[in-house]
Coordinates of C-alpha atoms in Angstrom, one line a residue:
X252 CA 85.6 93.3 91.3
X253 CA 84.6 95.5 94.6
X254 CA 87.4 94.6 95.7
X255 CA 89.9 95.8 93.3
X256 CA 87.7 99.0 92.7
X257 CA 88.1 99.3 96.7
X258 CA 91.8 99.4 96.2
X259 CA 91.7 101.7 93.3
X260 CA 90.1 104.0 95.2
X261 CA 93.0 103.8 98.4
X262 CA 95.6 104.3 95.3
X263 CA 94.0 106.8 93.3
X264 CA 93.8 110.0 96.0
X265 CA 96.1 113.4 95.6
X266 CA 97.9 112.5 98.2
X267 CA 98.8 108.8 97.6
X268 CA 99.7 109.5 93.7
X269 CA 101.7 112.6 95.3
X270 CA 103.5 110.1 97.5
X271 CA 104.0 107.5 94.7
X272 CA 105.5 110.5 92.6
X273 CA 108.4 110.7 94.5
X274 CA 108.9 107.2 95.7
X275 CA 109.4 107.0 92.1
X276 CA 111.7 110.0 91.7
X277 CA 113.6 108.7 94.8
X278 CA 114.3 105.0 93.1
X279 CA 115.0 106.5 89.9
X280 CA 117.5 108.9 90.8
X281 CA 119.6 106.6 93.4
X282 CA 119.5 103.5 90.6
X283 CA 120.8 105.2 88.5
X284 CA 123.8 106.7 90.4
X285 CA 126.4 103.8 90.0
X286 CA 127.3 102.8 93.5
X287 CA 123.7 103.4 95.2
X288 CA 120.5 101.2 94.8
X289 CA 117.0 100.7 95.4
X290 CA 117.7 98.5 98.3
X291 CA 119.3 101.5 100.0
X292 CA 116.7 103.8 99.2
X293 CA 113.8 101.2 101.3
X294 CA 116.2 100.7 104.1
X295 CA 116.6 104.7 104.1
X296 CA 112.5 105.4 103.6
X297 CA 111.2 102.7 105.5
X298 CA 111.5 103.9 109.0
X299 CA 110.1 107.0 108.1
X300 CA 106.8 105.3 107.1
X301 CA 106.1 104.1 110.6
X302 CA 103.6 106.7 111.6
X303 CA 102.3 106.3 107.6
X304 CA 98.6 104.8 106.5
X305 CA 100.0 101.1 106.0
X306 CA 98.4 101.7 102.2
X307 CA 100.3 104.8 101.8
X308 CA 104.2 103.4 103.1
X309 CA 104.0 100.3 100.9
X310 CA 102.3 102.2 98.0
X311 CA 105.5 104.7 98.4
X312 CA 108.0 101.7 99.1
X313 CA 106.9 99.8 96.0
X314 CA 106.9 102.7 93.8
X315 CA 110.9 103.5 95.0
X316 CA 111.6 99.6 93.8
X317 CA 110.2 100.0 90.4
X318 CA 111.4 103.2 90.1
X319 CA 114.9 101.5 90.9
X320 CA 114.4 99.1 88.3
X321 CA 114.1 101.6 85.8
X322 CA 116.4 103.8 87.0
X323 CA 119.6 101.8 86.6
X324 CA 120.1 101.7 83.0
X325 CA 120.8 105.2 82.5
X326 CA 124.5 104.7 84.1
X327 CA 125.0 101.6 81.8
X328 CA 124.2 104.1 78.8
X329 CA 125.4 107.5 79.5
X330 CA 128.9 106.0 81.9
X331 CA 129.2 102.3 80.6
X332 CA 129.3 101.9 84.7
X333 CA 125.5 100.1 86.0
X334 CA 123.5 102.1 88.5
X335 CA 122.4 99.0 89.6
X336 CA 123.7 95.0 89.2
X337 CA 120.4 94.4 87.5
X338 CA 121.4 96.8 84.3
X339 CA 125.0 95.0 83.7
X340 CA 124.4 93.8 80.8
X341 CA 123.0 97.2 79.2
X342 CA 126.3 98.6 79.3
X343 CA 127.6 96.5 76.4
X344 CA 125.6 97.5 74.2
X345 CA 123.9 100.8 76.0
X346 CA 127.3 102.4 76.0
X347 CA 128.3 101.4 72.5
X348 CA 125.4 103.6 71.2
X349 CA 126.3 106.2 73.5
X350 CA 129.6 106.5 71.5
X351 CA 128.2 106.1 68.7
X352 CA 126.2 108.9 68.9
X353 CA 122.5 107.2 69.3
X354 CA 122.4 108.3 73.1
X355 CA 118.8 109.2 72.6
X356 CA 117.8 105.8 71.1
X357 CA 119.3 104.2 73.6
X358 CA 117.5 105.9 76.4
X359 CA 114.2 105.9 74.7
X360 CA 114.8 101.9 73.9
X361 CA 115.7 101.4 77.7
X362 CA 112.8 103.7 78.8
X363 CA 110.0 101.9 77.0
X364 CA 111.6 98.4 77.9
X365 CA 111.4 99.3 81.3
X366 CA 107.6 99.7 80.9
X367 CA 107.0 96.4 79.2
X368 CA 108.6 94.6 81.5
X369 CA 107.6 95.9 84.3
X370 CA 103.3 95.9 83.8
X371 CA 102.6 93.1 82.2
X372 CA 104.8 91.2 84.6
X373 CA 102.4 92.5 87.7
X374 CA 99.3 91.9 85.5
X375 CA 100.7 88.0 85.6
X376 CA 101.5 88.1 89.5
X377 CA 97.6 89.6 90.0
X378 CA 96.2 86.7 88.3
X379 CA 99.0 83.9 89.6
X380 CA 98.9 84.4 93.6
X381 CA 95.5 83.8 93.9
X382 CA 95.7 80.0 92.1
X383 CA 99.2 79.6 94.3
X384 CA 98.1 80.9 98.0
X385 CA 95.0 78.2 97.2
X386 CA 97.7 76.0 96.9
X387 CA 100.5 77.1 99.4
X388 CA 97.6 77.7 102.2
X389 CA 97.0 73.7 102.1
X390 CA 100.7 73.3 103.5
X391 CA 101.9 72.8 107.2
X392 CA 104.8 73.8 109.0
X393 CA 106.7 71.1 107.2
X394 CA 106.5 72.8 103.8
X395 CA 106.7 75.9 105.2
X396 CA 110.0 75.1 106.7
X397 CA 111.3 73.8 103.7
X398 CA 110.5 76.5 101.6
X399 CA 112.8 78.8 103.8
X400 CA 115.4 76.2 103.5
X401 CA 115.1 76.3 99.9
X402 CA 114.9 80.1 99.4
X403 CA 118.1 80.1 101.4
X404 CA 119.6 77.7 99.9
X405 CA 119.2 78.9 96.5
X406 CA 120.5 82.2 97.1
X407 CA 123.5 80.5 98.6
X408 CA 124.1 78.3 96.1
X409 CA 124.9 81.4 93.3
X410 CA 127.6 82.0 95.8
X411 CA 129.9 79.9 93.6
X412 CA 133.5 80.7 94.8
X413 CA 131.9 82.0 98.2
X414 CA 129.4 79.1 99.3
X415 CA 131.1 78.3 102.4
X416 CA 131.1 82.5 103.0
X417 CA 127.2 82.1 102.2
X418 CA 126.7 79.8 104.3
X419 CA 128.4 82.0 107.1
X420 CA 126.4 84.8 106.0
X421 CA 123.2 82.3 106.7
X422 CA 124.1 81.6 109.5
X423 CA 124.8 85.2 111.0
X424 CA 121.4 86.1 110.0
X425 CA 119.6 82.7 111.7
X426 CA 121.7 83.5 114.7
X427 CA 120.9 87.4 115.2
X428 CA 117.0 86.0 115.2
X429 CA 117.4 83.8 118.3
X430 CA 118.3 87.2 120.3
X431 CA 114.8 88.2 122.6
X432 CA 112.1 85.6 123.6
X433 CA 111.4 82.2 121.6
X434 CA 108.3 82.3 119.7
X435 CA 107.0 79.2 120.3
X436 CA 107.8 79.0 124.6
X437 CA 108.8 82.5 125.4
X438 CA 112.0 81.3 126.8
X439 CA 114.5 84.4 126.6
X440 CA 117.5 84.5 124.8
X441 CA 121.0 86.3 124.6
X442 CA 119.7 89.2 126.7
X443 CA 122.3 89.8 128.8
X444 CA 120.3 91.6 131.3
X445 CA 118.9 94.3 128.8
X446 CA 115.7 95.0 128.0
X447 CA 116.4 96.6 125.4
X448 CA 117.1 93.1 124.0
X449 CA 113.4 91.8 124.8
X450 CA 112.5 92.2 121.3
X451 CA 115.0 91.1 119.4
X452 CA 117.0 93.3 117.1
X453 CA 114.7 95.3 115.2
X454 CA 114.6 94.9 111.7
X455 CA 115.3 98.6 110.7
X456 CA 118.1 98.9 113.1
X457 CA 119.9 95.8 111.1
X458 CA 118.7 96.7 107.6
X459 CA 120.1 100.4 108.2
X460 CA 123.3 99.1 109.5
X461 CA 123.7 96.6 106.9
X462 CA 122.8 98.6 103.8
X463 CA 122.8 102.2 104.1
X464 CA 125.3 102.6 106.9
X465 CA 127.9 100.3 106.0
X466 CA 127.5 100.7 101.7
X467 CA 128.4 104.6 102.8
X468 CA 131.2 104.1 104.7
X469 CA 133.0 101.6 103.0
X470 CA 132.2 103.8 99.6
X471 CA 133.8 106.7 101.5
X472 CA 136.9 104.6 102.6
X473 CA 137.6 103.5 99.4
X474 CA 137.4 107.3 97.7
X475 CA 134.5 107.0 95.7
X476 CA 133.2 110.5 95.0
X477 CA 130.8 110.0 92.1
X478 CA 130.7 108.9 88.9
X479 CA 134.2 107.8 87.1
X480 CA 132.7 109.4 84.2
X481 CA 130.5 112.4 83.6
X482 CA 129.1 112.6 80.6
X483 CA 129.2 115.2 78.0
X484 CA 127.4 114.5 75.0
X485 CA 123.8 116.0 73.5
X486 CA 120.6 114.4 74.2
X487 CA 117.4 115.3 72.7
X488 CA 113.8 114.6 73.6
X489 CA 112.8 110.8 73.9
X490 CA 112.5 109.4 70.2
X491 CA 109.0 108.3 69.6
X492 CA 110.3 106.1 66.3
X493 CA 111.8 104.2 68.7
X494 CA 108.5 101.9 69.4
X495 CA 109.3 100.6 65.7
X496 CA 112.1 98.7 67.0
X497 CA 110.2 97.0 69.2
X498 CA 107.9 95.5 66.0
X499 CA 111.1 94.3 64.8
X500 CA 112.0 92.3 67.7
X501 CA 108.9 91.2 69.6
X502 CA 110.2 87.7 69.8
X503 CA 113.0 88.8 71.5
X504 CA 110.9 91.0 73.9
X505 CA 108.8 87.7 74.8
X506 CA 111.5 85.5 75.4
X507 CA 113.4 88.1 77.4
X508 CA 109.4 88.8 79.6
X509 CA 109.3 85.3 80.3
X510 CA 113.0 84.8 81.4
X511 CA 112.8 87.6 83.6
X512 CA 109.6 86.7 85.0
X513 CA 110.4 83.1 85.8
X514 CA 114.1 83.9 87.1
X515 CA 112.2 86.5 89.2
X516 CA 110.1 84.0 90.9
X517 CA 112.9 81.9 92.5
X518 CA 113.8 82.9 95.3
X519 CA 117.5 85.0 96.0
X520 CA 117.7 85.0 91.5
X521 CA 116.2 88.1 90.9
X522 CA 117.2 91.0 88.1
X523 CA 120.8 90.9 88.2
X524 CA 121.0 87.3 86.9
X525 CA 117.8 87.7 84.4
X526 CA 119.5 90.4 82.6
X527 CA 122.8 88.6 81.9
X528 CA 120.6 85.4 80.7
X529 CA 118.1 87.6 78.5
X530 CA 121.2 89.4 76.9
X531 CA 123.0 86.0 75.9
X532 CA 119.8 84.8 74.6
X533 CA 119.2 87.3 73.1
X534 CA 122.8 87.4 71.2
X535 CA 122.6 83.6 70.8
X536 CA 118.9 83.8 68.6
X537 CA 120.1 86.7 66.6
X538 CA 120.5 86.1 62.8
X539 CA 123.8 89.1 63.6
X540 CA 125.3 88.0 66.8
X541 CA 128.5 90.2 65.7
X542 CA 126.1 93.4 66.4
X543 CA 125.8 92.3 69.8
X544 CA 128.5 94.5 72.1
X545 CA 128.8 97.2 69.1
X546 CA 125.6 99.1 69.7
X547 CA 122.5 97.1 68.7
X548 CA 119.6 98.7 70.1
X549 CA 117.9 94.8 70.7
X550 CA 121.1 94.7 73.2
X551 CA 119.4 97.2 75.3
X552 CA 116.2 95.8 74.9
X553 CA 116.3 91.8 76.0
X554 CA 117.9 92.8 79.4
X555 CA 116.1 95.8 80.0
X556 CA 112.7 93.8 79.6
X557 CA 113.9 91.0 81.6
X558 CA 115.0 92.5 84.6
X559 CA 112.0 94.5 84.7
X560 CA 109.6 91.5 84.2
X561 CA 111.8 90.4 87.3
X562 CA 109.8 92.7 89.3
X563 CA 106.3 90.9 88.7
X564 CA 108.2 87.4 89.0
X565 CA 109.8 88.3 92.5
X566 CA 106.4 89.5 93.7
X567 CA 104.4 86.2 93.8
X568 CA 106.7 84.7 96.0
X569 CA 106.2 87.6 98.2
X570 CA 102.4 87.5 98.4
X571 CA 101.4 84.2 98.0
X572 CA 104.0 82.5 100.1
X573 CA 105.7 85.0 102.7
X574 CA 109.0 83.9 100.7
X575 CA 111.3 87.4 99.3
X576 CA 112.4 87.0 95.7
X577 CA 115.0 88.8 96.2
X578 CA 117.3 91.2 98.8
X579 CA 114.7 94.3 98.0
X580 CA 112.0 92.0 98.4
X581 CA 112.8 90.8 101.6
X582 CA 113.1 94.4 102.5
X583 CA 109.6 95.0 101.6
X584 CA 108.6 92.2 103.6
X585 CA 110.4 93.6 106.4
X586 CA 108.2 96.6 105.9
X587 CA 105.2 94.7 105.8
X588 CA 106.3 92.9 109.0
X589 CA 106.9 96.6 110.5
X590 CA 103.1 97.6 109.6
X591 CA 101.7 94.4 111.0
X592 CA 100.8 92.9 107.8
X593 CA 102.1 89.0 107.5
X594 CA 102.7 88.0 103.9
X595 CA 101.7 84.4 102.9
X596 CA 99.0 82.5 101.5
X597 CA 96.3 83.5 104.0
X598 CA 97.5 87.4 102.9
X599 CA 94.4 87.3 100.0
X600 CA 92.1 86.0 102.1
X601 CA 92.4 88.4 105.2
X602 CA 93.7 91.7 103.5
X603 CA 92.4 91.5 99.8
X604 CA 92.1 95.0 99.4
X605 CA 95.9 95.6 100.6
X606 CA 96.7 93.0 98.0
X607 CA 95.1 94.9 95.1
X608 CA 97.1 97.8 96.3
X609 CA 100.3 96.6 95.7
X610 CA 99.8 94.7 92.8
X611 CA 98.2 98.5 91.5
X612 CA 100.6 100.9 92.9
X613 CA 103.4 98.2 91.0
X614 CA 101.3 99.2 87.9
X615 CA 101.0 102.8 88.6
X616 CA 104.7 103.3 89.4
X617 CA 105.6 101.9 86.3
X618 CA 103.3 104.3 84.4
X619 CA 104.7 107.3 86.4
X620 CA 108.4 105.3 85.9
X621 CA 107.7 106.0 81.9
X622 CA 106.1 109.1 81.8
X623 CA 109.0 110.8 84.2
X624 CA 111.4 109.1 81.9
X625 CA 110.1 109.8 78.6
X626 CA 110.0 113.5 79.8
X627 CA 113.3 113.8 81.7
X628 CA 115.9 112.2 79.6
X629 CA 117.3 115.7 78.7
X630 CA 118.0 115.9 82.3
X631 CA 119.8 112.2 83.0
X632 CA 123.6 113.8 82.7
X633 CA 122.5 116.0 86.0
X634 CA 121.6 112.9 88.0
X635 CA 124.8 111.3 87.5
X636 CA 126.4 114.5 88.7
X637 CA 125.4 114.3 92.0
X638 CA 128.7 115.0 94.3
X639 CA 128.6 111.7 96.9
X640 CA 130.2 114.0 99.2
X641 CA 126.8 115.9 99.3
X642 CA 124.6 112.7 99.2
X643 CA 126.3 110.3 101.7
X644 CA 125.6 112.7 104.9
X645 CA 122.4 113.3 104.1
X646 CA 121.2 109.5 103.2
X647 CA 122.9 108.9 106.9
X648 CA 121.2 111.8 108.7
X649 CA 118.1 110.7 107.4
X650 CA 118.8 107.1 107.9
X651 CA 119.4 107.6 112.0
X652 CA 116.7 109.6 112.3
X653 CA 114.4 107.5 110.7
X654 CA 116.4 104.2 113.1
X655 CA 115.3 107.1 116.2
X656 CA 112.0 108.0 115.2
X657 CA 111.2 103.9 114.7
X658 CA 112.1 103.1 117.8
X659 CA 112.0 106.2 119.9
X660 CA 115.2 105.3 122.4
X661 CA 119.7 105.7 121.6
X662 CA 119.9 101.9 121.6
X663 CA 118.4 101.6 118.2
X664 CA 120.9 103.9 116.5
X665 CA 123.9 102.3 119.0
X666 CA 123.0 99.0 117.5
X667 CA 122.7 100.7 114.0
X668 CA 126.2 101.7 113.9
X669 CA 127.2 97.9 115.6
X670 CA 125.7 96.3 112.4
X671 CA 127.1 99.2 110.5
X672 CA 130.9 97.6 112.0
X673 CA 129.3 93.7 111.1
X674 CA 128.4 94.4 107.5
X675 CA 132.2 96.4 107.1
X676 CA 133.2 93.3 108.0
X677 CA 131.1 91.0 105.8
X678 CA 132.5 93.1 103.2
X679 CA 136.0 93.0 104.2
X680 CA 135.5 89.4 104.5
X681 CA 134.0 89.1 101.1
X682 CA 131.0 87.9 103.2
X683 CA 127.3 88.8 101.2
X684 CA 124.9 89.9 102.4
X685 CA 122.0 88.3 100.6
X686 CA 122.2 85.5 102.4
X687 CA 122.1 87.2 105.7
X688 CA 119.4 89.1 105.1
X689 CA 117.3 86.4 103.5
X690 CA 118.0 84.4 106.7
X691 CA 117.3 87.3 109.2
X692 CA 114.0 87.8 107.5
X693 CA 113.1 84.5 107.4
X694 CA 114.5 83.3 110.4
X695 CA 111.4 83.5 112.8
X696 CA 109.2 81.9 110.3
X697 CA 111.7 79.0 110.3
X698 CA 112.5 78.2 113.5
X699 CA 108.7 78.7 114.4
X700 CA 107.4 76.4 111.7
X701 CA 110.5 74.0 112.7
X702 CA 109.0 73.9 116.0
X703 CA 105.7 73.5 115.0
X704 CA 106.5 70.3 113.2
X705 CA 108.4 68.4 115.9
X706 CA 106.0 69.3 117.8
X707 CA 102.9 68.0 115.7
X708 CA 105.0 64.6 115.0
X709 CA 106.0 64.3 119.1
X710 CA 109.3 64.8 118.0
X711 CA 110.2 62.8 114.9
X712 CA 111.9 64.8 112.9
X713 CA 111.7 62.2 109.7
X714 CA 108.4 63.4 109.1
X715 CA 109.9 66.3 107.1
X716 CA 111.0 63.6 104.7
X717 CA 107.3 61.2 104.8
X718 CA 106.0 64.1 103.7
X719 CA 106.1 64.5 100.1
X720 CA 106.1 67.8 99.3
X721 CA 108.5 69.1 102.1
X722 CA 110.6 65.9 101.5
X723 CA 111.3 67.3 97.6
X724 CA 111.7 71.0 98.8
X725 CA 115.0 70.0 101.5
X726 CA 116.1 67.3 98.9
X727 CA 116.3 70.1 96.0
X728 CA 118.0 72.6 98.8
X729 CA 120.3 70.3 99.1
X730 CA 120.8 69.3 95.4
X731 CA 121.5 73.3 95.1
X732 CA 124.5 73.0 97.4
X733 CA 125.8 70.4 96.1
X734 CA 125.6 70.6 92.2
X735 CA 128.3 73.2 92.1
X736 CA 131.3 71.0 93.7
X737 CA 129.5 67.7 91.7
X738 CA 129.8 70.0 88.3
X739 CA 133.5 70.9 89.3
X740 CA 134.5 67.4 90.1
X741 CA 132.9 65.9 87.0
X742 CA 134.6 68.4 84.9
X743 CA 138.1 67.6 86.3
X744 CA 137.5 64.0 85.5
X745 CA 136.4 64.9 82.0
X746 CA 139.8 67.3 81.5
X747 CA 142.0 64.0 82.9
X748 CA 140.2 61.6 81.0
X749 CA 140.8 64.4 77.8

């Protein structure tokens, strides 16, 4: 109880709430313009935090996430066009209201699903990473190798279409980590006679190039210069008689909670698929599945709940076992890494109070999310009027300097704009990056753990497979690979045998 007391009090200064204000501002405004995310906004923020109190940068870089998450339904509803993959599903039936004229219901549906996804979802994390880094922090390198295997794996394996381009996208990532000095023998690596290279690439150099620098220029290339749509209607004040609906359909609320928060919690899943699966559950259970795509209001509700309750799902992961959820929680782990604070299951027991904090200042930015919504939704139609023209050379300025200021020398921002060229090409190529930045992130904790185990079994490497736990971990990596060309070839044999 100290403890979380302790934390309350980092969280609850002027300053800190101040910072968490506009975090929030910051994610809601970028997720909901359709083309930008929350993912940008960390990769443009989190350089700047460098010289920040470690409690104050991830306090600010959670509170742009959640703010993020709540942001990106307001393009589904106003445009029909997401701010963010994780409000796809809203638009169906977001937009429908829209044109029907129940704009305002919409937004005040979306606003308050936002909230109940969101805090009840950390309250669960809070309580669950304890019980799991009890668990996890009885594993060895073995299970800890698997589990980035896994994590990979999985994200690669939702690359249906693309696996083989996932697995490129892997592999990228893995081989950009062997660049500077090994961390088990300090043997160097791909240096090429530059210091420079000693270290590795650093993490914001690649995330900056990867996210902000190449989703800017390959938006400008293409033409985009805002919204397709602006939108035109009358909105009036959030509608308070809109927490009725929610008596209605609290079984729909609690399925789409729990799909969100268990989708959340494997890795490389995340919002974008919990809202799709909420929405067709949702459709499927309804006694009127016909409403569903014509303006419902429980349309906006299941996936706006779910991909919310995401946030508290992709979190354990994060704390308990040093594994990202997702791409915007590898980024936070990347920040974490930046403030010299290594997630996993040994997080609790040496940094308790920092672990309070975030599970709190998740809580508090989804307070402040609501409250900023429930007061601002006469001014949505003015963040989705936001000229890119005006935005794009700012979020680069910014971006640079913050690459500059991180690493105080040119070569950072030279090798900015190089991974600003590779991730042009990964998207040419039709290359994600998920899977790049998953492996990146975790590619260190891979190959050390890797080395670890040889190491500990004098070089038999079928101890990854005596060992129970680890054994099931690579054999269900692998199952995730291979299920999608097993489910295609069975159902070719069942359309011949038709």
């Amino acid at each position: 109880m100290g403890t979380f007391i302790e934390a309350l009090g980092v969280l609850a200064t002027p300053y800190c709430l101040f910072m968490m204000l506009i975090g929030s501002l910051i994610g809601l405004i970028l997720g909901a313009i359709p083309g930008l995310s929350g993912a940008l906004a960390i990769t443009i923020i989190l350089p700047l935090t460098f010289a920040m109190d470690s409690n104050i940068a991830i306090a600010l870089l959670i509170s742009i996430w959640v703010g993020s998450c709540s942001g990106g339904f307001i393009g589904s509803v106003l445009l029909g066009i997401p701010g963010t993959p994780s409000s796809v599903a809203t638009c169906y039936d977001g937009y429908a209201m829209t044109k029907k004229g129940e704009v305002t219901r919409a937004l005040s549906a979306g606003t308050v699903s936002n909230f109940l996804g969101t805090v009840p979802s950390i309250i669960i994390a809070m309580i669950a990473c304890p019980i799991i880094s009890d668990w996890a922090v009885k594993m060895g390198p073995w299970e800890y190798f698997g589990l980035g295997v896994l994590a990979i794996t999985l994200v690669i394996g939702l690359s249906r279409g693309k696996m083989f381009k996932g697995f490129i996208a892997a592999g990228i990532g893995l081989l950009i980590t062997q660049v500077g000095y090994s961390p088990i023998s300090s043997t160097p690596r791909f240096l090429f006679g530059s210091y420079y290279l000693a270290g590795g690439f650093d993490m914001v150099c690649v995330l900056t190039g990867i996210f902000a620098g190449a989703t800017i220029m390959s938006d400008y290339a293409k033409g985009n210069t805002g919204a397709a749509g602006i939108f035109t209607g009358k909105i009036g004040s959030f509608n308070f008689s809109v927490f009725k609906e929610f008596g209605k359909h609290i079984i729909t609320v609690i399925r789409s909670f729990a799909v969100g928060l268990g989708i959340g919690f494997l890795p490389g899943m995340g919002a974008s698929l919990s809202n799709v699966v909420a929405y067709s559950m949702a459709k499927n259970a309804s006694k009127n599945p016909d409403e569903f795509g014509e303006g419902t209001v429980e349309g906006v509700i299941a996936p706006e709940v779910s991909n919310n309750a995401s946030v508290g799902g992709a979190i354990i992961p994060m704390i308990s076992l040093g594994i990202p959820g997702d791409g915007t929680t590898a980024l936070l782990l990347g920040g974490l890494t930046i403030h010299g604070i290594e997630a996993g299951p040994l997080l609790q027991t040496n940094h308790p109070v920092f672990v309070y904090m975030i599970f709190l200042s998740a809580v508090f930015a989804g307070i402040i999310a609501l409250l900023v919504e429930m007061g601002g939704v006469k001014f949505f139609p003015m963040i989705l009027k936001a000229p890119y023209h005006y935005l794009y050379p700012a979020i680069l300025v910014i971006a640079l300097t913050g690459v500059y200021t991180n690493t105080n020398n040119m070569f950072g921002v030279f090798m900015s704009l190089a991974f600003t060229g590779l991730g042009l090409w990964m998207s040419y190529a039709g290359i994600p990056a998920t899977p790049f930045i998953l492996a990146f992130v975790l590619g260190e904790t891979l190959e050390s753990n890797f080395r670890k185990a040889i190491s500990f079994a004098r070089g038999d490497w079928t101890t990854f497979f005596t060992r129970p736990v680890s054994c099931i971990l690579i054999l269900i990596a692998i199952f995730s690979v291979v299920r999608p060309f097993v489910m295609d070839y069975l159902k070719k044999r069942k359309a011949q045998n038709a």
